[in-house]
Amino acid sequence: MSPVSNDLELELKHLIIDTLELEDVTPDDIDRDEPLFVEGLGLDSIDALELGLALQKTYGIKLDADSEESRHHFADLKSLAALVEARRVK
Amino acid sequence: MSSSTDIPRHWARIQESGSVAGMRIMVWIRRHLGRLPFRVMLGLVIVYYYLCQSLPRRASREYLQRIWPLHAGHLPRWRAWLGLKHFMAFGQSLMDKVDAWSGVPLDVRLAPEDRACLDRAIRSGRGGLMLVSHVGNLEICSAMSDTRDDFHVTQLMHTRNSRKFNQLLDRSTRRRGPEIVEVTEITPATALGLAERIDAGGFVVIAADRIPIDEQGRVRPLEFLGATALFPEGPFWLAALLRCPIYTLSCLREGGSHRVEFRPFDDTSTLRRADRDAWREAAMQRYVAWLTDQCRRYPLQWFNFFPFWQTDDRYAS
């Protein structure tokens, strides 16, 4: 994995923590392969929506919330970073 | 009076009276024969409607009983006459709707305070969410967005009832209206779409006085004009999630002109997640207070002609 990607992943970790106000979580606690929702960080669908809104605002990514594809993008940090890298416009 | 269960109580199941054909005839009369014949026809239609439609008539009567003491300091004295005037006001609003979209110049007035607030809101470039109600005539506000290039409005609307009328207007007026997003419920997809518009500096209009079509939707019982009524939580969830400035917007008929009121309501951009539940509760109370004030000042422009108050014990406070 390129260093750019690692920077982006760290940036995303901060985005997740800030957006969802996860006060007891540090970037190190988020594993790039661990599921973000339900199991890993235990986020729910409102959290997912909120994260989607933050991604849209920060990176200008257009998301289709109802698609199966989006669910895949939100699976873990790795996929999220891949999504941002591929679709960011700012 | 019996309140049998086979009477549809939810606003969305109460069919708008009149067929598309009937409405097309009315629009045709307005456009080709002018204002006076249209007024006469509309008057006849409204009287017919008042006499033959018992459900809206009863709903109107209940509302007038509740609002009149607040507006006039006493109960309605000539109930049938007042009820008819209430229906006439609704007919007038339909006529204004047709006029607004036919490009008839409208006398729209903003008080200096409202104008300043609107200018500030547009200039800030931050967009926002505008809470509205079914008091007054929103189409006039929407028509305003037509006259300003920097004022982009997206209207969030429940499907079904209004669609028929709007399709008709589209066909017969050929004017660009506000963008309308139809929703039966507010989904993540809706929220993402709206956030995008607001990020681009646009404004989203949402009515917060009608409960979702899907009865599983979140509602909250609140005290309104002396009894418990259900209000939708959706608009306030959305307001919290979108993290943007929130305004109230209304357009009220005052004599021959239209008074637009645009006021700041709140700003959720720094609202903490932990405070959201408390915010929503307080915001809904404030919305109801705003709605009460609108009704008190313009009692006949309340256009919710369905049983608004709860008779269900589950929600009795």
GROMACS .gro file of C-alpha atoms in nm:
model
  407
    1MET     CA    1   0.000   0.000   0.000
    2SER     CA    2   0.132   0.341  -0.093
    3PRO     CA    3   0.204   0.601   0.178
    4VAL     CA    4  -0.060   0.830   0.025
    5SER     CA    5  -0.316   0.569   0.106
    6ASN     CA    6  -0.194   0.545   0.463
    7ASP     CA    7  -0.228   0.920   0.504
    8LEU     CA    8  -0.574   0.902   0.365
    9GLU     CA    9  -0.663   0.617   0.597
   10LEU     CA   10  -0.544   0.818   0.896
   11GLU     CA   11  -0.741   1.116   0.771
   12LEU     CA   12  -1.049   0.899   0.742
   13LYS     CA   13  -0.999   0.761   1.091
   14HIS     CA   14  -1.002   1.116   1.222
   15LEU     CA   15  -1.306   1.194   1.013
   16ILE     CA   16  -1.490   0.893   1.157
   17ILE     CA   17  -1.394   0.980   1.514
   18ASP     CA   18  -1.482   1.347   1.476
   19THR     CA   19  -1.804   1.296   1.287
   20LEU     CA   20  -1.937   1.031   1.516
   21GLU     CA   21  -1.790   1.188   1.829
   22LEU     CA   22  -1.634   0.861   1.936
   23GLU     CA   23  -1.464   1.005   2.240
   24ASP     CA   24  -1.299   0.687   2.367
   25VAL     CA   25  -1.165   0.579   2.030
   26THR     CA   26  -0.819   0.667   1.897
   27PRO     CA   27  -0.708   0.619   1.535
   28ASP     CA   28  -0.508   0.317   1.646
   29ASP     CA   29  -0.822   0.146   1.763
   30ILE     CA   30  -0.961   0.135   1.413
   31ASP     CA   31  -0.830  -0.158   1.219
   32ARG     CA   32  -0.827  -0.118   0.843
   33ASP     CA   33  -0.965  -0.468   0.784
   34GLU     CA   34  -1.214  -0.477   1.064
   35PRO     CA   35  -1.582  -0.422   0.986
   36LEU     CA   36  -1.688  -0.070   1.081
   37PHE     CA   37  -2.048  -0.153   1.133
   38VAL     CA   38  -2.218  -0.378   1.382
   39GLU     CA   39  -1.914  -0.588   1.470
   40GLY     CA   40  -1.593  -0.380   1.474
   41LEU     CA   41  -1.677  -0.028   1.586
   42GLY     CA   42  -2.039  -0.122   1.631
   43LEU     CA   43  -2.183   0.162   1.426
   44ASP     CA   44  -2.546   0.161   1.320
   45SER     CA   45  -2.734   0.287   1.018
   46ILE     CA   46  -2.772   0.645   1.142
   47ASP     CA   47  -2.393   0.647   1.190
   48ALA     CA   48  -2.350   0.518   0.838
   49LEU     CA   49  -2.570   0.794   0.705
   50GLU     CA   50  -2.381   1.051   0.903
   51LEU     CA   51  -2.051   0.920   0.776
   52GLY     CA   52  -2.189   0.933   0.424
   53LEU     CA   53  -2.285   1.297   0.477
   54ALA     CA   54  -1.939   1.380   0.608
   55LEU     CA   55  -1.769   1.208   0.313
   56GLN     CA   56  -1.990   1.396   0.076
   57LYS     CA   57  -1.910   1.726   0.243
   58THR     CA   58  -1.537   1.668   0.279
   59TYR     CA   59  -1.452   1.497  -0.046
   60GLY     CA   60  -1.747   1.578  -0.271
   61ILE     CA   61  -1.822   1.213  -0.326
   62LYS     CA   62  -2.165   1.128  -0.454
   63LEU     CA   63  -2.311   0.830  -0.279
   64ASP     CA   64  -2.611   0.623  -0.358
   65ALA     CA   65  -2.727   0.522  -0.013
   66ASP     CA   66  -2.955   0.244  -0.121
   67SER     CA   67  -2.724   0.049  -0.341
   68GLU     CA   68  -2.554  -0.275  -0.253
   69GLU     CA   69  -2.234  -0.115  -0.377
   70SER     CA   70  -2.242   0.152  -0.106
   71ARG     CA   71  -2.277  -0.114   0.157
   72HIS     CA   72  -1.963  -0.272   0.025
   73HIS     CA   73  -1.776   0.061   0.038
   74PHE     CA   74  -1.870   0.106   0.400
   75ALA     CA   75  -1.761  -0.244   0.500
   76ASP     CA   76  -1.425  -0.144   0.647
   77LEU     CA   77  -1.172   0.136   0.646
   78LYS     CA   78  -0.977  -0.016   0.358
   79SER     CA   79  -1.276  -0.009   0.125
   80LEU     CA   80  -1.370   0.336   0.243
   81ALA     CA   81  -1.023   0.467   0.158
   82ALA     CA   82  -1.041   0.303  -0.184
   83LEU     CA   83  -1.375   0.471  -0.247
   84VAL     CA   84  -1.247   0.815  -0.149
   85GLU     CA   85  -0.935   0.777  -0.358
   86ALA     CA   86  -1.135   0.675  -0.662
   87ARG     CA   87  -1.414   0.929  -0.642
   88ARG     CA   88  -1.296   1.233  -0.456
   89VAL     CA   89  -1.337   1.566  -0.630
   90LYS     CA   90  -1.197   1.785  -0.354
   91MET     CA   91  -7.128   1.248   1.647
   92SER     CA   92  -6.991   0.906   1.566
   93SER     CA   93  -6.631   0.865   1.469
   94SER     CA   94  -6.652   0.532   1.296
   95THR     CA   95  -6.332   0.359   1.207
   96ASP     CA   96  -6.405   0.333   0.835
   97ILE     CA   97  -6.355   0.707   0.794
   98PRO     CA   98  -6.002   0.767   0.674
   99ARG     CA   99  -5.831   0.985   0.929
  100HIS     CA  100  -5.483   1.004   0.786
  101TRP     CA  101  -5.447   1.304   0.557
  102ALA     CA  102  -5.284   1.103   0.280
  103ARG     CA  103  -5.577   0.866   0.247
  104ILE     CA  104  -5.825   1.142   0.208
  105GLN     CA  105  -5.852   1.184  -0.163
  106GLU     CA  106  -5.835   1.529  -0.297
  107SER     CA  107  -6.181   1.597  -0.429
  108GLY     CA  108  -6.235   1.670  -0.790
  109SER     CA  109  -6.097   1.504  -1.091
  110VAL     CA  110  -5.805   1.613  -1.300
  111ALA     CA  111  -6.055   1.693  -1.574
  112GLY     CA  112  -6.242   1.929  -1.343
  113MET     CA  113  -5.924   2.106  -1.245
  114ARG     CA  114  -5.817   2.138  -1.607
  115ILE     CA  115  -6.145   2.305  -1.685
  116MET     CA  116  -6.083   2.549  -1.403
  117VAL     CA  117  -5.733   2.631  -1.525
  118TRP     CA  118  -5.869   2.674  -1.876
  119ILE     CA  119  -6.135   2.918  -1.752
  120ARG     CA  120  -5.873   3.115  -1.560
  121ARG     CA  121  -5.645   3.140  -1.857
  122HIS     CA  122  -5.893   3.205  -2.132
  123LEU     CA  123  -6.192   3.374  -1.974
  124GLY     CA  124  -6.012   3.569  -1.705
  125ARG     CA  125  -6.032   3.628  -1.338
  126LEU     CA  126  -6.400   3.706  -1.281
  127PRO     CA  127  -6.557   3.401  -1.448
  128PHE     CA  128  -6.297   3.193  -1.273
  129ARG     CA  129  -6.388   3.341  -0.936
  130VAL     CA  130  -6.756   3.274  -0.993
  131MET     CA  131  -6.690   2.914  -1.094
  132LEU     CA  132  -6.453   2.862  -0.805
  133GLY     CA  133  -6.711   3.003  -0.564
  134LEU     CA  134  -6.968   2.755  -0.689
  135VAL     CA  135  -6.724   2.467  -0.666
  136ILE     CA  136  -6.626   2.562  -0.312
  137VAL     CA  137  -6.987   2.590  -0.196
  138TYR     CA  138  -7.060   2.252  -0.351
  139TYR     CA  139  -6.754   2.108  -0.185
  140TYR     CA  140  -6.848   2.260   0.150
  141LEU     CA  141  -7.198   2.115   0.136
  142CYS     CA  142  -7.104   1.771   0.012
  143GLN     CA  143  -6.779   1.689   0.185
  144SER     CA  144  -6.855   1.625   0.548
  145LEU     CA  145  -6.509   1.515   0.660
  146PRO     CA  146  -6.320   1.832   0.566
  147ARG     CA  147  -6.613   2.038   0.690
  148ARG     CA  148  -6.599   1.871   1.030
  149ALA     CA  149  -6.221   1.906   1.040
  150SER     CA  150  -6.253   2.274   0.960
  151ARG     CA  151  -6.514   2.319   1.231
  152GLU     CA  152  -6.297   2.152   1.494
  153TYR     CA  153  -6.002   2.367   1.398
  154LEU     CA  154  -6.205   2.691   1.402
  155GLN     CA  155  -6.344   2.606   1.746
  156ARG     CA  156  -5.987   2.576   1.871
  157ILE     CA  157  -5.828   2.873   1.700
  158TRP     CA  158  -6.104   3.131   1.720
  159PRO     CA  159  -6.075   3.203   2.094
  160LEU     CA  160  -5.704   3.261   2.041
  161HIS     CA  161  -5.761   3.479   1.737
  162ALA     CA  162  -6.074   3.671   1.837
  163GLY     CA  163  -6.109   3.606   2.207
  164HIS     CA  164  -6.435   3.416   2.174
  165LEU     CA  165  -6.581   3.106   2.008
  166PRO     CA  166  -6.698   3.133   1.646
  167ARG     CA  167  -7.045   3.289   1.636
  168TRP     CA  168  -7.159   3.212   1.281
  169ARG     CA  169  -7.008   2.871   1.246
  170ALA     CA  170  -7.140   2.778   0.902
  171TRP     CA  171  -7.047   3.116   0.758
  172LEU     CA  172  -6.699   3.100   0.907
  173GLY     CA  173  -6.658   2.745   0.779
  174LEU     CA  174  -6.755   2.858   0.430
  175LYS     CA  175  -6.509   3.147   0.453
  176HIS     CA  176  -6.242   2.897   0.555
  177PHE     CA  177  -6.318   2.689   0.245
  178MET     CA  178  -6.321   3.003   0.031
  179ALA     CA  179  -5.976   3.092   0.158
  180PHE     CA  180  -5.863   2.751   0.039
  181GLY     CA  181  -6.021   2.811  -0.301
  182GLN     CA  182  -5.843   3.145  -0.315
  183SER     CA  183  -5.513   2.971  -0.245
  184LEU     CA  184  -5.574   2.734  -0.537
  185MET     CA  185  -5.639   3.033  -0.758
  186ASP     CA  186  -5.318   3.195  -0.636
  187LYS     CA  187  -5.135   2.874  -0.713
  188VAL     CA  188  -5.259   2.877  -1.069
  189ASP     CA  189  -5.173   3.246  -1.101
  190ALA     CA  190  -4.827   3.196  -0.956
  191TRP     CA  191  -4.743   2.934  -1.212
  192SER     CA  192  -4.914   3.109  -1.498
  193GLY     CA  193  -4.673   3.395  -1.458
  194VAL     CA  194  -4.936   3.645  -1.344
  195PRO     CA  195  -4.737   3.911  -1.160
  196LEU     CA  196  -4.794   3.873  -0.788
  197ASP     CA  197  -4.780   4.136  -0.523
  198VAL     CA  198  -4.531   3.970  -0.291
  199ARG     CA  199  -4.417   4.170   0.010
  200LEU     CA  200  -4.142   4.109   0.258
  201ALA     CA  201  -4.108   4.315   0.572
  202PRO     CA  202  -3.760   4.472   0.600
  203GLU     CA  203  -3.663   4.222   0.867
  204ASP     CA  204  -3.761   3.924   0.653
  205ARG     CA  205  -3.593   4.066   0.346
  206ALA     CA  206  -3.271   4.126   0.536
  207CYS     CA  207  -3.280   3.775   0.676
  208LEU     CA  208  -3.340   3.622   0.333
  209ASP     CA  209  -3.062   3.826   0.174
  210ARG     CA  210  -2.822   3.727   0.450
  211ALA     CA  211  -2.918   3.362   0.414
  212ILE     CA  212  -2.862   3.365   0.038
  213ARG     CA  213  -2.539   3.565   0.056
  214SER     CA  214  -2.390   3.336   0.322
  215GLY     CA  215  -2.379   3.064   0.055
  216ARG     CA  216  -2.447   2.805   0.324
  217GLY     CA  217  -2.796   2.721   0.208
  218GLY     CA  218  -3.029   2.578   0.466
  219LEU     CA  219  -3.341   2.394   0.560
  220MET     CA  220  -3.668   2.588   0.558
  221LEU     CA  221  -3.942   2.454   0.783
  222VAL     CA  222  -4.286   2.531   0.647
  223SER     CA  223  -4.645   2.438   0.724
  224HIS     CA  224  -4.980   2.416   0.553
  225VAL     CA  225  -5.076   2.761   0.674
  226GLY     CA  226  -5.077   3.002   0.382
  227ASN     CA  227  -4.963   2.938   0.030
  228LEU     CA  228  -4.616   2.807  -0.029
  229GLU     CA  229  -4.641   2.813  -0.404
  230ILE     CA  230  -4.593   3.187  -0.387
  231CYS     CA  231  -4.260   3.138  -0.216
  232SER     CA  232  -4.164   2.880  -0.471
  233ALA     CA  233  -4.255   3.121  -0.746
  234MET     CA  234  -4.016   3.367  -0.585
  235SER     CA  235  -3.730   3.129  -0.641
  236ASP     CA  236  -3.818   3.166  -1.004
  237THR     CA  237  -3.737   3.536  -0.996
  238ARG     CA  238  -3.398   3.514  -0.829
  239ASP     CA  239  -3.111   3.334  -0.991
  240ASP     CA  240  -2.928   3.291  -0.663
  241PHE     CA  241  -3.221   3.139  -0.476
  242HIS     CA  242  -3.241   2.768  -0.543
  243VAL     CA  243  -3.520   2.585  -0.374
  244THR     CA  244  -3.587   2.215  -0.352
  245GLN     CA  245  -3.924   2.121  -0.216
  246LEU     CA  246  -3.965   1.799  -0.026
  247MET     CA  247  -4.313   1.668  -0.074
  248HIS     CA  248  -4.517   1.371   0.023
  249THR     CA  249  -4.641   1.185  -0.279
  250ARG     CA  250  -5.006   1.125  -0.365
  251ASN     CA  251  -5.228   1.422  -0.289
  252SER     CA  252  -5.038   1.712  -0.432
  253ARG     CA  253  -4.905   1.532  -0.731
  254LYS     CA  254  -5.219   1.552  -0.936
  255PHE     CA  255  -5.246   1.926  -0.902
  256ASN     CA  256  -4.881   1.986  -0.972
  257GLN     CA  257  -4.879   1.770  -1.281
  258LEU     CA  258  -5.169   1.969  -1.404
  259LEU     CA  259  -4.988   2.295  -1.346
  260ASP     CA  260  -4.678   2.169  -1.517
  261ARG     CA  261  -4.875   2.077  -1.823
  262SER     CA  262  -5.075   2.391  -1.843
  263THR     CA  263  -4.825   2.659  -1.745
  264ARG     CA  264  -4.494   2.539  -1.884
  265ARG     CA  265  -4.295   2.727  -1.628
  266ARG     CA  266  -3.997   2.613  -1.432
  267GLY     CA  267  -4.108   2.541  -1.079
  268PRO     CA  268  -3.899   2.454  -0.782
  269GLU     CA  269  -3.741   2.116  -0.794
  270ILE     CA  270  -3.971   1.876  -0.616
  271VAL     CA  271  -3.840   1.569  -0.441
  272GLU     CA  272  -4.117   1.329  -0.363
  273VAL     CA  273  -4.081   1.121  -0.054
  274THR     CA  274  -4.292   0.870   0.127
  275GLU     CA  275  -4.029   0.855   0.397
  276ILE     CA  276  -3.696   1.019   0.454
  277THR     CA  277  -3.432   0.763   0.364
  278PRO     CA  278  -3.053   0.789   0.378
  279ALA     CA  279  -3.063   0.842   0.003
  280THR     CA  280  -3.292   1.142   0.047
  281ALA     CA  281  -3.070   1.285   0.316
  282LEU     CA  282  -2.758   1.250   0.103
  283GLY     CA  283  -2.929   1.413  -0.191
  284LEU     CA  284  -3.050   1.705   0.016
  285ALA     CA  285  -2.713   1.753   0.186
  286GLU     CA  286  -2.561   1.785  -0.158
  287ARG     CA  287  -2.804   2.062  -0.250
  288ILE     CA  288  -2.747   2.248   0.074
  289ASP     CA  289  -2.369   2.218   0.039
  290ALA     CA  290  -2.411   2.388  -0.297
  291GLY     CA  291  -2.585   2.679  -0.123
  292GLY     CA  292  -2.938   2.564  -0.198
  293PHE     CA  293  -3.244   2.566   0.021
  294VAL     CA  294  -3.462   2.271   0.107
  295VAL     CA  295  -3.826   2.321   0.198
  296ILE     CA  296  -3.993   2.072   0.425
  297ALA     CA  297  -4.336   2.082   0.589
  298ALA     CA  298  -4.332   1.970   0.950
  299ASP     CA  299  -4.704   1.961   1.020
  300ARG     CA  300  -4.804   1.640   0.847
  301ILE     CA  301  -4.715   1.295   0.969
  302PRO     CA  302  -4.551   1.043   0.735
  303ILE     CA  303  -4.765   0.841   0.497
  304ASP     CA  304  -4.618   0.525   0.640
  305GLU     CA  305  -4.774   0.508   0.984
  306GLN     CA  306  -4.470   0.331   1.121
  307GLY     CA  307  -4.282   0.657   1.083
  308ARG     CA  308  -4.166   0.847   1.386
  309VAL     CA  309  -4.420   1.085   1.527
  310ARG     CA  310  -4.440   1.279   1.848
  311PRO     CA  311  -4.757   1.381   2.031
  312LEU     CA  312  -4.754   1.749   2.116
  313GLU     CA  313  -4.998   1.991   2.268
  314PHE     CA  314  -5.134   2.213   1.991
  315LEU     CA  315  -5.430   2.451   2.032
  316GLY     CA  316  -5.545   2.283   2.347
  317ALA     CA  317  -5.527   1.917   2.250
  318THR     CA  318  -5.281   1.650   2.149
  319ALA     CA  319  -5.180   1.627   1.785
  320LEU     CA  320  -4.914   1.417   1.617
  321PHE     CA  321  -4.619   1.583   1.450
  322PRO     CA  322  -4.351   1.417   1.237
  323GLU     CA  323  -4.005   1.380   1.381
  324GLY     CA  324  -3.849   1.328   1.039
  325PRO     CA  325  -3.794   1.694   0.952
  326PHE     CA  326  -3.617   1.749   1.282
  327TRP     CA  327  -3.401   1.441   1.246
  328LEU     CA  328  -3.306   1.573   0.908
  329ALA     CA  329  -3.239   1.920   1.046
  330ALA     CA  330  -2.998   1.775   1.300
  331LEU     CA  331  -2.822   1.550   1.050
  332LEU     CA  332  -2.776   1.812   0.781
  333ARG     CA  333  -2.583   2.045   1.013
  334CYS     CA  334  -2.696   2.365   0.851
  335PRO     CA  335  -2.891   2.685   0.922
  336ILE     CA  336  -3.262   2.625   0.979
  337TYR     CA  337  -3.530   2.882   0.894
  338THR     CA  338  -3.906   2.911   0.908
  339LEU     CA  339  -4.082   3.023   0.593
  340SER     CA  340  -4.442   3.113   0.524
  341CYS     CA  341  -4.646   3.305   0.273
  342LEU     CA  342  -4.970   3.452   0.395
  343ARG     CA  343  -5.239   3.632   0.206
  344GLU     CA  344  -5.301   3.983   0.334
  345GLY     CA  345  -5.575   4.159   0.143
  346GLY     CA  346  -5.464   4.155  -0.218
  347SER     CA  347  -5.098   4.089  -0.151
  348HIS     CA  348  -4.883   3.808  -0.021
  349ARG     CA  349  -4.674   3.850   0.289
  350VAL     CA  350  -4.364   3.633   0.296
  351GLU     CA  351  -4.212   3.564   0.635
  352PHE     CA  352  -3.863   3.427   0.653
  353ARG     CA  353  -3.701   3.396   0.994
  354PRO     CA  354  -3.403   3.219   1.144
  355PHE     CA  355  -3.503   2.918   1.351
  356ASP     CA  356  -3.178   2.755   1.452
  357ASP     CA  357  -2.839   2.635   1.331
  358THR     CA  358  -2.740   2.273   1.372
  359SER     CA  359  -2.385   2.299   1.238
  360THR     CA  360  -2.231   2.274   1.583
  361LEU     CA  361  -2.498   2.063   1.745
  362ARG     CA  362  -2.339   1.771   1.928
  363ARG     CA  363  -2.472   1.424   1.873
  364ALA     CA  364  -2.528   1.372   2.243
  365ASP     CA  365  -2.752   1.680   2.249
  366ARG     CA  366  -2.965   1.582   1.953
  367ASP     CA  367  -3.253   1.417   2.132
  368ALA     CA  368  -3.294   1.714   2.360
  369TRP     CA  369  -3.259   1.953   2.065
  370ARG     CA  370  -3.525   1.770   1.865
  371GLU     CA  371  -3.769   1.782   2.149
  372ALA     CA  372  -3.714   2.153   2.208
  373ALA     CA  373  -3.714   2.234   1.837
  374MET     CA  374  -4.046   2.058   1.784
  375GLN     CA  375  -4.197   2.256   2.071
  376ARG     CA  376  -4.069   2.576   1.914
  377TYR     CA  377  -4.205   2.477   1.576
  378VAL     CA  378  -4.549   2.420   1.728
  379ALA     CA  379  -4.527   2.759   1.900
  380TRP     CA  380  -4.444   2.917   1.562
  381LEU     CA  381  -4.732   2.729   1.397
  382THR     CA  382  -4.971   2.842   1.670
  383ASP     CA  383  -4.871   3.202   1.610
  384GLN     CA  384  -4.921   3.167   1.235
  385CYS     CA  385  -5.270   3.024   1.291
  386ARG     CA  386  -5.357   3.291   1.544
  387ARG     CA  387  -5.267   3.571   1.303
  388TYR     CA  388  -5.407   3.411   0.987
  389PRO     CA  389  -5.672   3.170   1.116
  390LEU     CA  390  -5.848   3.107   0.785
  391GLN     CA  391  -5.533   3.010   0.601
  392TRP     CA  392  -5.495   2.676   0.775
  393PHE     CA  393  -5.518   2.425   0.494
  394ASN     CA  394  -5.514   2.095   0.679
  395PHE     CA  395  -5.864   1.973   0.608
  396PHE     CA  396  -5.843   1.640   0.786
  397PRO     CA  397  -5.885   1.536   1.150
  398PHE     CA  398  -5.572   1.687   1.293
  399TRP     CA  399  -5.612   1.605   1.661
  400GLN     CA  400  -5.566   1.268   1.817
  401THR     CA  401  -5.857   1.072   1.949
  402ASP     CA  402  -5.634   0.773   2.008
  403ASP     CA  403  -5.576   0.711   2.379
  404ARG     CA  404  -5.223   0.591   2.317
  405TYR     CA  405  -5.112   0.945   2.267
  406ALA     CA  406  -5.333   1.123   2.516
  407SER     CA  407  -5.118   1.325   2.746
   0.00000   0.00000   0.00000
